[in-house]
N, CA and C atoms as an extended XYZ file, in Angstrom:
534
Properties=species:S:1:pos:R:3:atomname:S:1:resname:S:1:resid:I:1 pbc="F F F"
N         8.147       -8.547        6.466 N   MET     1
C         7.287       -7.710        5.663 CA  MET     1
C         6.716       -8.489        4.485 C   MET     1
N         7.573       -9.220        3.773 N   ALA     2
C         7.099       -9.993        2.624 CA  ALA     2
C         6.105      -11.054        3.066 C   ALA     2
N         6.347      -11.641        4.239 N   GLU     3
C         5.431      -12.653        4.741 CA  GLU     3
C         4.067      -12.046        5.039 C   GLU     3
N         4.029      -10.871        5.672 N   LEU     4
C         2.754      -10.204        5.935 CA  LEU     4
C         2.023       -9.904        4.634 C   LEU     4
N         2.757       -9.454        3.640 N   THR     5
C         2.150       -9.152        2.344 CA  THR     5
C         1.554      -10.412        1.726 C   THR     5
N         2.265      -11.513        1.812 N   THR     6
C         1.789      -12.779        1.253 CA  THR     6
C         0.509      -13.228        1.942 C   THR     6
N         0.449      -13.072        3.245 N   ILE     7
C        -0.740      -13.487        3.996 CA  ILE     7
C        -1.894      -12.520        3.760 C   ILE     7
N        -1.589      -11.224        3.660 N   ALA     8
C        -2.636      -10.207        3.519 CA  ALA     8
C        -3.229      -10.148        2.115 C   ALA     8
N        -2.459      -10.540        1.106 N   ARG     9
C        -2.899      -10.387       -0.282 CA  ARG     9
C        -4.253      -11.060       -0.581 C   ARG     9
N        -4.500      -12.316       -0.174 N   PRO    10
C        -5.807      -12.906       -0.495 CA  PRO    10
C        -6.979      -12.142        0.142 C   PRO    10
N        -6.775      -11.619        1.345 N   TYR    11
C        -7.832      -10.823        1.978 CA  TYR    11
C        -8.081       -9.553        1.168 C   TYR    11
N        -7.006       -8.857        0.788 N   ALA    12
C        -7.145       -7.616        0.025 CA  ALA    12
C        -7.813       -7.873       -1.323 C   ALA    12
N        -7.427       -8.953       -1.982 N   GLU    13
C        -8.017       -9.268       -3.285 CA  GLU    13
C        -9.498       -9.610       -3.156 C   GLU    13
N        -9.850      -10.345       -2.111 N   ALA    14
C       -11.261      -10.702       -1.901 CA  ALA    14
C       -12.102       -9.455       -1.619 C   ALA    14
N       -11.592       -8.576       -0.768 N   VAL    15
C       -12.315       -7.341       -0.458 CA  VAL    15
C       -12.422       -6.474       -1.711 C   VAL    15
N       -11.353       -6.407       -2.487 N   PHE    16
C       -11.368       -5.602       -3.706 CA  PHE    16
C       -12.429       -6.116       -4.678 C   PHE    16
N       -12.463       -7.422       -4.892 N   GLU    17
C       -13.463       -7.991       -5.814 CA  GLU    17
C       -14.882       -7.707       -5.336 C   GLU    17
N       -15.108       -7.861       -4.043 N   LEU    18
C       -16.425       -7.564       -3.473 CA  LEU    18
C       -16.771       -6.092       -3.661 C   LEU    18
N       -15.832       -5.214       -3.360 N   ALA    19
C       -16.071       -3.774       -3.488 CA  ALA    19
C       -16.336       -3.388       -4.940 C   ALA    19
N       -15.600       -4.000       -5.852 N   ARG    20
C       -15.799       -3.692       -7.272 CA  ARG    20
C       -17.180       -4.160       -7.733 C   ARG    20
N       -17.592       -5.342       -7.295 N   GLN    21
C       -18.919       -5.848       -7.673 CA  GLN    21
C       -20.029       -4.949       -7.145 C   GLN    21
N       -19.816       -4.392       -5.955 N   GLU    22
C       -20.825       -3.534       -5.330 CA  GLU    22
C       -20.659       -2.063       -5.710 C   GLU    22
N       -19.667       -1.740       -6.562 N   SER    23
C       -19.336       -0.360       -6.927 CA  SER    23
C       -19.100        0.488       -5.685 C   SER    23
N       -18.320       -0.053       -4.755 N   GLN    24
C       -18.034        0.611       -3.484 CA  GLN    24
C       -16.533        0.720       -3.230 C   GLN    24
N       -15.734        0.944       -4.282 N   LEU    25
C       -14.286        0.991       -4.125 CA  LEU    25
C       -13.850        2.098       -3.164 C   LEU    25
N       -14.406        3.290       -3.305 N   GLY    26
C       -14.035        4.413       -2.444 CA  GLY    26
C       -14.402        4.192       -0.979 C   GLY    26
N       -15.660        3.852       -0.698 N   PRO    27
C       -16.044        3.627        0.703 CA  PRO    27
C       -15.232        2.515        1.375 C   PRO    27
N       -14.944        1.445        0.645 N   TRP    28
C       -14.135        0.375        1.230 CA  TRP    28
C       -12.727        0.860        1.525 C   TRP    28
N       -12.175        1.679        0.640 N   SER    29
C       -10.832        2.209        0.859 CA  SER    29
C       -10.787        3.015        2.155 C   SER    29
N       -11.761        3.888        2.332 N   GLU    30
C       -11.808        4.715        3.544 CA  GLU    30
C       -12.012        3.858        4.792 C   GLU    30
N       -12.901        2.878        4.705 N   ALA    31
C       -13.170        2.011        5.862 CA  ALA    31
C       -11.932        1.209        6.247 C   ALA    31
N       -11.231        0.694        5.243 N   LEU    32
C       -10.017       -0.078        5.530 CA  LEU    32
C        -8.921        0.802        6.128 C   LEU    32
N        -8.790        2.026        5.628 N   LYS    33
C        -7.790        2.943        6.187 CA  LYS    33
C        -8.078        3.221        7.655 C   LYS    33
N        -9.352        3.451        7.966 N   PHE    34
C        -9.727        3.727        9.348 CA  PHE    34
C        -9.462        2.507       10.231 C   PHE    34
N        -9.896        1.331        9.773 N   ALA    35
C        -9.679        0.103       10.546 CA  ALA    35
C        -8.183       -0.180       10.718 C   ALA    35
N        -7.394        0.105        9.685 N   ALA    36
C        -5.943       -0.099        9.763 CA  ALA    36
C        -5.324        0.839       10.788 C   ALA    36
N        -5.800        2.078       10.827 N   ALA    37
C        -5.285        3.035       11.813 CA  ALA    37
C        -5.625        2.584       13.229 C   ALA    37
N        -6.824        2.076       13.407 N   VAL    38
C        -7.234        1.586       14.731 CA  VAL    38
C        -6.385        0.376       15.123 C   VAL    38
N        -6.279       -0.592       14.217 N   ALA    39
C        -5.525       -1.814       14.524 CA  ALA    39
C        -4.040       -1.538       14.672 C   ALA    39
N        -3.541       -0.494       14.034 N   GLY    40
C        -2.124       -0.158       14.107 CA  GLY    40
C        -1.742        0.646       15.337 C   GLY    40
N        -2.737        1.123       16.084 N   ASP    41
C        -2.474        1.873       17.307 CA  ASP    41
C        -1.769        0.980       18.327 C   ASP    41
N        -0.780        1.510       19.002 N   GLY    42
C         0.023        0.716       19.944 CA  GLY    42
C        -0.777        0.021       21.025 C   GLY    42
N        -1.693        0.747       21.657 N   SER    43
C        -2.469        0.125       22.736 CA  SER    43
C        -3.446       -0.914       22.183 C   SER    43
N        -3.974       -0.671       20.986 N   MET    44
C        -4.882       -1.648       20.369 CA  MET    44
C        -4.113       -2.901       19.989 C   MET    44
N        -2.908       -2.726       19.455 N   LYS    45
C        -2.069       -3.879       19.107 CA  LYS    45
C        -1.803       -4.731       20.339 C   LYS    45
N        -1.460       -4.066       21.429 N   ALA    46
C        -1.166       -4.782       22.667 CA  ALA    46
C        -2.385       -5.550       23.147 C   ALA    46
N        -3.549       -4.930       23.075 N   MET    47
C        -4.777       -5.585       23.516 CA  MET    47
C        -5.110       -6.767       22.609 C   MET    47
N        -4.966       -6.591       21.303 N   LEU    48
C        -5.312       -7.669       20.376 CA  LEU    48
C        -4.375       -8.866       20.494 C   LEU    48
N        -3.141       -8.632       20.914 N   SER    49
C        -2.184       -9.736       21.031 CA  SER    49
C        -2.117      -10.314       22.448 C   SER    49
N        -2.840       -9.724       23.376 N   SER    50
C        -2.787      -10.168       24.767 CA  SER    50
C        -3.559      -11.472       24.980 C   SER    50
N        -2.934      -12.459       25.599 N   PRO    51
C        -3.649      -13.696       25.899 CA  PRO    51
C        -4.636      -13.526       27.063 C   PRO    51
N        -4.509      -12.442       27.800 N   ARG    52
C        -5.406      -12.185       28.944 CA  ARG    52
C        -6.771      -11.680       28.514 C   ARG    52
N        -6.844      -11.131       27.312 N   VAL    53
C        -8.096      -10.578       26.806 CA  VAL    53
C        -8.813      -11.659       26.015 C   VAL    53
N       -10.070      -11.893       26.337 N   THR    54
C       -10.827      -12.944       25.651 CA  THR    54
C       -11.146      -12.526       24.222 C   THR    54
N       -11.449      -13.524       23.422 N   HIS    55
C       -11.813      -13.274       22.022 CA  HIS    55
C       -13.018      -12.341       21.952 C   HIS    55
N       -13.996      -12.558       22.816 N   GLU    56
C       -15.213      -11.737       22.820 CA  GLU    56
C       -14.890      -10.284       23.160 C   GLU    56
N       -13.975      -10.077       24.126 N   GLN    57
C       -13.589       -8.718       24.490 CA  GLN    57
C       -12.856       -8.034       23.339 C   GLN    57
N       -11.978       -8.764       22.688 N   LYS    58
C       -11.245       -8.212       21.542 CA  LYS    58
C       -12.224       -7.827       20.435 C   LYS    58
N       -13.139       -8.729       20.146 N   LEU    59
C       -14.119       -8.480       19.095 CA  LEU    59
C       -14.979       -7.270       19.435 C   LEU    59
N       -15.438       -7.195       20.667 N   SER    60
C       -16.276       -6.080       21.088 CA  SER    60
C       -15.539       -4.753       20.946 C   SER    60
N       -14.300       -4.699       21.401 N   LEU    61
C       -13.539       -3.454       21.318 CA  LEU    61
C       -13.222       -3.087       19.867 C   LEU    61
N       -12.811       -4.062       19.079 N   LEU    62
C       -12.478       -3.791       17.682 CA  LEU    62
C       -13.707       -3.312       16.912 C   LEU    62
N       -14.842       -3.967       17.124 N   LEU    63
C       -16.060       -3.566       16.417 CA  LEU    63
C       -16.574       -2.212       16.898 C   LEU    63
N       -16.464       -1.944       18.192 N   SER    64
C       -16.960       -0.658       18.696 CA  SER    64
C       -16.072        0.495       18.233 C   SER    64
N       -14.806        0.215       17.970 N   THR    65
C       -13.884        1.269       17.556 CA  THR    65
C       -13.804        1.370       16.037 C   THR    65
N       -13.357        0.322       15.393 N   ALA    66
C       -13.158        0.352       13.944 CA  ALA    66
C       -14.447        0.098       13.179 C   ALA    66
N       -15.345       -0.687       13.749 N   GLY    67
C       -16.565       -1.063       13.048 CA  GLY    67
C       -17.549        0.063       12.855 C   GLY    67
N       -17.355        1.158       13.584 N   SER    68
C       -18.298        2.276       13.481 CA  SER    68
C       -18.304        2.895       12.082 C   SER    68
N       -17.238        2.740       11.345 N   ASN    69
C       -17.144        3.290        9.984 CA  ASN    69
C       -17.291        2.217        8.918 C   ASN    69
N       -17.778        1.038        9.285 N   MET    70
C       -17.834       -0.065        8.327 CA  MET    70
C       -19.257       -0.572        8.143 C   MET    70
N       -19.487       -1.108        6.953 N   SER    71
C       -20.759       -1.761        6.666 CA  SER    71
C       -20.809       -3.092        7.415 C   SER    71
N       -21.924       -3.766        7.323 N   GLU    72
C       -22.025       -5.075        7.979 CA  GLU    72
C       -21.021       -6.057        7.375 C   GLU    72
N       -20.786       -5.960        6.074 N   THR    73
C       -19.782       -6.806        5.427 CA  THR    73
C       -18.390       -6.478        5.957 C   THR    73
N       -18.114       -5.206        6.175 N   GLY    74
C       -16.841       -4.793        6.748 CA  GLY    74
C       -16.665       -5.335        8.163 C   GLY    74
N       -17.725       -5.300        8.926 N   LYS    75
C       -17.671       -5.854       10.286 CA  LYS    75
C       -17.411       -7.353       10.235 C   LYS    75
N       -17.987       -8.020        9.238 N   ASN    76
C       -17.727       -9.457        9.081 CA  ASN    76
C       -16.256       -9.710        8.759 C   ASN    76
N       -15.646       -8.817        7.984 N   LEU    77
C       -14.219       -8.938        7.706 CA  LEU    77
C       -13.421       -8.827        9.005 C   LEU    77
N       -13.770       -7.855        9.840 N   LEU    78
C       -13.078       -7.705       11.130 CA  LEU    78
C       -13.248       -8.960       11.983 C   LEU    78
N       -14.460       -9.509       11.986 N   ARG    79
C       -14.700      -10.741       12.758 CA  ARG    79
C       -13.826      -11.887       12.244 C   ARG    79
N       -13.772      -12.029       10.928 N   LEU    80
C       -12.977      -13.092       10.309 CA  LEU    80
C       -11.494      -12.927       10.628 C   LEU    80
N       -10.982      -11.717       10.481 N   LEU    81
C        -9.568      -11.474       10.772 CA  LEU    81
C        -9.245      -11.766       12.232 C   LEU    81
N       -10.111      -11.342       13.116 N   LEU    82
C        -9.878      -11.585       14.544 CA  LEU    82
C        -9.968      -13.071       14.862 C   LEU    82
N       -10.947      -13.748       14.279 N   LYS    83
C       -11.113      -15.187       14.510 CA  LYS    83
C        -9.869      -15.957       14.050 C   LYS    83
N        -9.287      -15.513       12.944 N   ASN    84
C        -8.106      -16.181       12.396 CA  ASN    84
C        -6.792      -15.651       12.968 C   ASN    84
N        -6.891      -14.740       13.943 N   GLY    85
C        -5.681      -14.166       14.530 CA  GLY    85
C        -4.912      -13.306       13.553 C   GLY    85
N        -5.619      -12.609       12.678 N   ARG    86
C        -4.979      -11.833       11.614 CA  ARG    86
C        -5.309      -10.335       11.662 C   ARG    86
N        -5.800       -9.843       12.771 N   ALA    87
C        -6.168       -8.422       12.858 CA  ALA    87
C        -4.978       -7.516       12.595 C   ALA    87
N        -3.762       -7.986       12.899 N   GLU    88
C        -2.562       -7.174       12.673 CA  GLU    88
C        -2.298       -6.953       11.185 C   GLU    88
N        -3.005       -7.680       10.322 N   LEU    89
C        -2.832       -7.529        8.878 CA  LEU    89
C        -3.588       -6.337        8.293 C   LEU    89
N        -4.457       -5.718        9.077 N   LEU    90
C        -5.293       -4.648        8.539 CA  LEU    90
C        -4.504       -3.539        7.832 C   LEU    90
N        -3.386       -3.041        8.383 N   PRO    91
C        -2.644       -2.017        7.633 CA  PRO    91
C        -2.141       -2.519        6.276 C   PRO    91
N        -1.662       -3.740        6.233 N   GLU    92
C        -1.159       -4.294        4.974 CA  GLU    92
C        -2.309       -4.561        3.998 C   GLU    92
N        -3.439       -5.047        4.502 N   ILE    93
C        -4.616       -5.273        3.655 CA  ILE    93
C        -5.063       -3.948        3.043 C   ILE    93
N        -5.097       -2.902        3.849 N   SER    94
C        -5.500       -1.584        3.356 CA  SER    94
C        -4.552       -1.097        2.266 C   SER    94
N        -3.265       -1.253        2.478 N   LYS    95
C        -2.258       -0.824        1.491 CA  LYS    95
C        -2.423       -1.602        0.183 C   LYS    95
N        -2.537       -2.920        0.272 N   LEU    96
C        -2.688       -3.751       -0.921 CA  LEU    96
C        -3.994       -3.452       -1.648 C   LEU    96
N        -5.067       -3.240       -0.876 N   TYR    97
C        -6.358       -2.898       -1.468 CA  TYR    97
C        -6.239       -1.605       -2.287 C   TYR    97
N        -5.589       -0.590       -1.708 N   ASP    98
C        -5.447        0.681       -2.426 CA  ASP    98
C        -4.614        0.520       -3.691 C   ASP    98
N        -3.608       -0.347       -3.663 N   GLU    99
C        -2.824       -0.611       -4.870 CA  GLU    99
C        -3.705       -1.243       -5.944 C   GLU    99
N        -4.548       -2.200       -5.554 N   LEU   100
C        -5.459       -2.830       -6.511 CA  LEU   100
C        -6.456       -1.814       -7.062 C   LEU   100
N        -6.961       -0.959       -6.198 N   LYS   101
C        -7.920        0.072       -6.601 CA  LYS   101
C        -7.282        1.028       -7.599 C   LYS   101
N        -6.073        1.475       -7.312 N   GLU   102
C        -5.392        2.401       -8.213 CA  GLU   102
C        -5.091        1.748       -9.559 C   GLU   102
N        -4.668        0.506       -9.531 N   ARG   103
C        -4.396       -0.203      -10.784 CA  ARG   103
C        -5.675       -0.325      -11.606 C   ARG   103
N        -6.788       -0.628      -10.930 N   ASP   104
C        -8.073       -0.753      -11.610 CA  ASP   104
C        -8.503        0.582      -12.224 C   ASP   104
N        -8.151        1.669      -11.544 N   GLU   105
C        -8.514        3.000      -12.019 CA  GLU   105
C        -7.496        3.556      -13.015 C   GLU   105
N        -6.450        2.767      -13.315 N   GLY   106
C        -5.449        3.199      -14.274 CA  GLY   106
C        -4.446        4.176      -13.701 C   GLY   106
N        -4.198        4.104      -12.406 N   VAL   107
C        -3.247        4.998      -11.750 CA  VAL   107
C        -2.062        4.177      -11.261 C   VAL   107
N        -0.843        4.673      -11.525 N   VAL   108
C         0.353        4.034      -10.992 CA  VAL   108
C         1.139        5.073      -10.198 C   VAL   108
N         1.884        4.593       -9.216 N   GLU   109
C         2.714        5.479       -8.411 CA  GLU   109
C         4.158        5.378       -8.872 C   GLU   109
N         4.831        6.514       -8.896 N   ALA   110
C         6.238        6.561       -9.270 CA  ALA   110
C         7.012        7.216       -8.133 C   ALA   110
N         8.049        6.537       -7.681 N   ASP   111
C         8.957        7.112       -6.697 CA  ASP   111
C        10.163        7.632       -7.455 C   ASP   111
N        10.386        8.933       -7.368 N   VAL   112
C        11.470        9.580       -8.095 CA  VAL   112
C        12.510       10.056       -7.084 C   VAL   112
N        13.678        9.447       -7.132 N   ALA   113
C        14.790        9.878       -6.285 CA  ALA   113
C        15.781       10.601       -7.181 C   ALA   113
N        16.078       11.836       -6.843 N   SER   114
C        17.020       12.613       -7.654 CA  SER   114
C        18.142       13.146       -6.769 C   SER   114
N        19.257       13.460       -7.396 N   ALA   115
C        20.422       13.958       -6.664 CA  ALA   115
C        20.169       15.358       -6.113 C   ALA   115
N        19.328       16.117       -6.793 N   PHE   116
C        19.005       17.483       -6.375 CA  PHE   116
C        17.493       17.659       -6.397 C   PHE   116
N        16.968       18.592       -5.622 N   PRO   117
C        15.509       18.802       -5.611 CA  PRO   117
C        14.988       19.152       -7.006 C   PRO   117
N        13.849       18.578       -7.369 N   LEU   118
C        13.209       18.876       -8.653 CA  LEU   118
C        12.256       20.051       -8.483 C   LEU   118
N        12.217       20.912       -9.475 N   THR   119
C        11.232       21.993       -9.449 CA  THR   119
C         9.869       21.398       -9.807 C   THR   119
N         8.822       22.149       -9.548 N   ASP   120
C         7.475       21.686       -9.908 CA  ASP   120
C         7.361       21.442      -11.406 C   ASP   120
N         7.947       22.319      -12.193 N   ASP   121
C         7.898       22.161      -13.653 CA  ASP   121
C         8.628       20.897      -14.101 C   ASP   121
N         9.787       20.621      -13.492 N   GLN   122
C        10.534       19.412      -13.841 CA  GLN   122
C         9.735       18.161      -13.479 C   GLN   122
N         9.116       18.180      -12.307 N   LEU   123
C         8.330       17.022      -11.876 CA  LEU   123
C         7.108       16.822      -12.775 C   LEU   123
N         6.467       17.924      -13.182 N   LYS   124
C         5.318       17.823      -14.087 CA  LYS   124
C         5.738       17.255      -15.447 C   LYS   124
N         6.865       17.717      -15.968 N   ALA   125
C         7.355       17.230      -17.261 CA  ALA   125
C         7.714       15.752      -17.172 C   ALA   125
N         8.372       15.371      -16.090 N   LEU   126
C         8.739       13.966      -15.888 CA  LEU   126
C         7.488       13.099      -15.765 C   LEU   126
N         6.500       13.576      -15.019 N   THR   127
C         5.247       12.838      -14.846 CA  THR   127
C         4.556       12.645      -16.194 C   THR   127
N         4.550       13.677      -17.023 N   ALA   128
C         3.920       13.576      -18.349 CA  ALA   128
C         4.624       12.517      -19.197 C   ALA   128
N         5.962       12.477      -19.155 N   LYS   129
C         6.701       11.471      -19.924 CA  LYS   129
C         6.416       10.063      -19.389 C   LYS   129
N         6.331        9.931      -18.072 N   LEU   130
C         6.034        8.621      -17.487 CA  LEU   130
C         4.626        8.165      -17.846 C   LEU   130
N         3.682        9.099      -17.887 N   GLU   131
C         2.311        8.742      -18.269 CA  GLU   131
C         2.273        8.238      -19.705 C   GLU   131
N         3.061        8.838      -20.581 N   GLY   132
C         3.148        8.367      -21.955 CA  GLY   132
C         3.768        6.980      -22.034 C   GLY   132
N         4.789        6.755      -21.258 N   ARG   133
C         5.472        5.457      -21.285 CA  ARG   133
C         4.605        4.342      -20.700 C   ARG   133
N         3.940        4.623      -19.571 N   PHE   134
C         3.178        3.578      -18.878 CA  PHE   134
C         1.701        3.568      -19.253 C   PHE   134
N         1.283        4.501      -20.082 N   LYS   135
C        -0.115        4.562      -20.548 CA  LYS   135
C        -1.091        4.542      -19.372 C   LYS   135
N        -0.747        5.258      -18.327 N   SER   136
C        -1.561        5.348      -17.115 CA  SER   136
C        -1.380        6.713      -16.492 C   SER   136
N        -2.296        7.072      -15.634 N   LYS   137
C        -2.118        8.277      -14.821 CA  LYS   137
C        -1.030        7.969      -13.815 C   LYS   137
N        -0.072        8.865      -13.674 N   VAL   138
C         1.065        8.661      -12.774 CA  VAL   138
C         0.998        9.666      -11.632 C   VAL   138
N         1.126        9.151      -10.421 N   VAL   139
C         1.251        9.994       -9.237 CA  VAL   139
C         2.703        9.856       -8.789 C   VAL   139
N         3.458       10.957       -8.897 N   ALA   140
C         4.894       10.912       -8.609 CA  ALA   140
C         5.189       11.490       -7.226 C   ALA   140
N         6.066       10.794       -6.510 N   ARG   141
C         6.581       11.273       -5.223 CA  ARG   141
C         8.075       11.485       -5.397 C   ARG   141
N         8.530       12.697       -5.125 N   ALA   142
C         9.940       13.026       -5.323 CA  ALA   142
C        10.678       13.065       -3.989 C   ALA   142
N        11.872       12.479       -3.981 N   THR   143
C        12.771       12.554       -2.836 CA  THR   143
C        14.155       12.926       -3.354 C   THR   143
N        14.999       13.372       -2.437 N   VAL   144
C        16.367       13.750       -2.802 CA  VAL   144
C        17.319       12.732       -2.198 C   VAL   144
N        18.234       12.225       -3.033 N   ASP   145
C        19.263       11.284       -2.596 CA  ASP   145
C        20.603       11.740       -3.161 C   ASP   145
N        21.382       12.488       -2.356 N   PRO   146
C        22.662       13.013       -2.855 CA  PRO   146
C        23.644       11.918       -3.284 C   PRO   146
N        23.472       10.701       -2.795 N   ALA   147
C        24.374        9.608       -3.167 CA  ALA   147
C        24.287        9.274       -4.659 C   ALA   147
N        23.248        9.739       -5.332 N   LEU   148
C        23.100        9.482       -6.761 CA  LEU   148
C        24.073       10.308       -7.596 C   LEU   148
N        24.657       11.329       -7.019 N   ILE   149
C        25.618       12.250       -7.623 CA  ILE   149
C        24.940       13.166       -8.651 C   ILE   149
N        24.183       12.624       -9.552 N   GLY   150
C        23.452       13.384      -10.559 CA  GLY   150
C        22.382       12.492      -11.156 C   GLY   150
N        21.420       13.080      -11.840 N   GLY   151
C        20.371       12.289      -12.474 CA  GLY   151
C        19.305       11.836      -11.489 C   GLY   151
N        18.610       10.737      -11.839 N   ALA   152
C        17.504       10.263      -11.006 CA  ALA   152
C        17.303        8.759      -11.173 C   ALA   152
N        16.655        8.170      -10.177 N   VAL   153
C        16.218        6.781      -10.233 CA  VAL   153
C        14.711        6.807      -10.040 C   VAL   153
N        13.988        6.179      -10.965 N   ILE   154
C        12.528        6.179      -10.930 CA  ILE   154
C        12.048        4.746      -10.772 C   ILE   154
N        11.186        4.541       -9.783 N   ARG   155
C        10.601        3.217       -9.544 CA  ARG   155
C         9.094        3.297       -9.777 C   ARG   155
N         8.620        2.493      -10.712 N   VAL   156
C         7.191        2.382      -10.998 CA  VAL   156
C         6.856        0.905      -10.910 C   VAL   156
N         6.183        0.534       -9.844 N   GLY   157
C         5.902       -0.884       -9.623 CA  GLY   157
C         7.200       -1.651       -9.484 C   GLY   157
N         7.368       -2.682      -10.296 N   ASP   158
C         8.579       -3.498      -10.264 CA  ASP   158
C         9.661       -2.980      -11.206 C   ASP   158
N         9.346       -1.966      -11.969 N   GLU   159
C        10.301       -1.453      -12.958 CA  GLU   159
C        11.134       -0.312      -12.370 C   GLU   159
N        12.428       -0.354      -12.622 N   VAL   160
C        13.351        0.682      -12.150 CA  VAL   160
C        14.045        1.295      -13.352 C   VAL   160
N        13.952        2.603      -13.456 N   LEU   161
C        14.632        3.352      -14.508 CA  LEU   161
C        15.763        4.116      -13.840 C   LEU   161
N        16.996        3.690      -14.067 N   ASP   162
C        18.138        4.293      -13.392 CA  ASP   162
C        18.895        5.190      -14.364 C   ASP   162
N        18.707        6.482      -14.217 N   GLY   163
C        19.417        7.462      -15.023 CA  GLY   163
C        20.370        8.270      -14.166 C   GLY   163
N        20.830        7.661      -13.083 N   SER   164
C        21.715        8.384      -12.160 CA  SER   164
C        23.174        8.218      -12.554 C   SER   164
N        23.975        9.158      -12.150 N   VAL   165
C        25.415        9.064      -12.370 CA  VAL   165
C        25.961        7.873      -11.581 C   VAL   165
N        25.476        7.689      -10.373 N   ARG   166
C        25.917        6.557       -9.549 CA  ARG   166
C        25.632        5.235      -10.276 C   ARG   166
N        24.464        5.101      -10.870 N   GLY   167
C        24.123        3.884      -11.607 CA  GLY   167
C        25.030        3.664      -12.798 C   GLY   167
N        25.343        4.748      -13.506 N   LYS   168
C        26.234        4.633      -14.665 CA  LYS   168
C        27.653        4.256      -14.236 C   LYS   168
N        28.120        4.836      -13.118 N   LEU   169
C        29.447        4.483      -12.598 CA  LEU   169
C        29.497        3.022      -12.161 C   LEU   169
N        28.426        2.564      -11.508 N   ASP   170
C        28.363        1.154      -11.088 CA  ASP   170
C        28.369        0.222      -12.290 C   ASP   170
N        27.637        0.590      -13.352 N   ALA   171
C        27.607       -0.232      -14.574 CA  ALA   171
C        28.982       -0.253      -15.236 C   ALA   171
N        29.644        0.889      -15.255 N   LEU   172
C        30.978        0.964      -15.826 CA  LEU   172
C        31.961        0.112      -15.026 C   LEU   172
N        31.887        0.194      -13.711 N   ALA   173
C        32.761       -0.622      -12.852 CA  ALA   173
C        32.521       -2.103      -13.083 C   ALA   173
N        31.263       -2.495      -13.229 N   ALA   174
C        30.948       -3.896      -13.465 CA  ALA   174
C        31.495       -4.363      -14.819 C   ALA   174
N        31.397       -3.485      -15.832 N   ALA   175
C        31.899       -3.818      -17.166 CA  ALA   175
C        33.423       -3.958      -17.165 C   ALA   175
N        34.084       -3.130      -16.392 N   LEU   176
C        35.546       -3.160      -16.342 CA  LEU   176
C        36.089       -4.375      -15.588 C   LEU   176
N        35.309       -4.932      -14.698 N   THR   177
C        35.774       -6.076      -13.901 CA  THR   177
C        35.454       -7.403      -14.562 C   THR   177
N        34.831       -7.399      -15.710 N   LYS   178
C        34.507       -8.665      -16.394 CA  LYS   178
C        35.685       -9.221      -17.117 C   LYS   178
């Protein structure tokens, strides 16, 4: 996974810069999502990786399917990815592109894992506090993890805020074993 991300990142950054220059962030996001869905389809994956299918056949099928929702520049991206044997990167490129787009728009995602389900009011209050802390619009996704015992663990980008009972017990255990 990390290797795919490393390879896909320069493509996503290049597309993002182009889209930003052309003021086409939204249309590119939609086009990449569609192309990623096409390239991620099981039968399409099999066809794209098959040595029996010629490059021209792969290109024709990919462009006729995914290219229908893309500009000429988008079609050139598909051609480049296929030529370089990187069509399987489309889902990762789309994901990375959307992360760049959201960061540019001042939006961050927060994954909130709590020991018990959060009410809508609790999630709204937590989101408001996170927006104050990160000085950005926060889109929070809540999940339940009973292993936390109590409290919550919040992940925003590379930052982890661990307010769980499990985290406190682990910290206490580590302190006692020193």
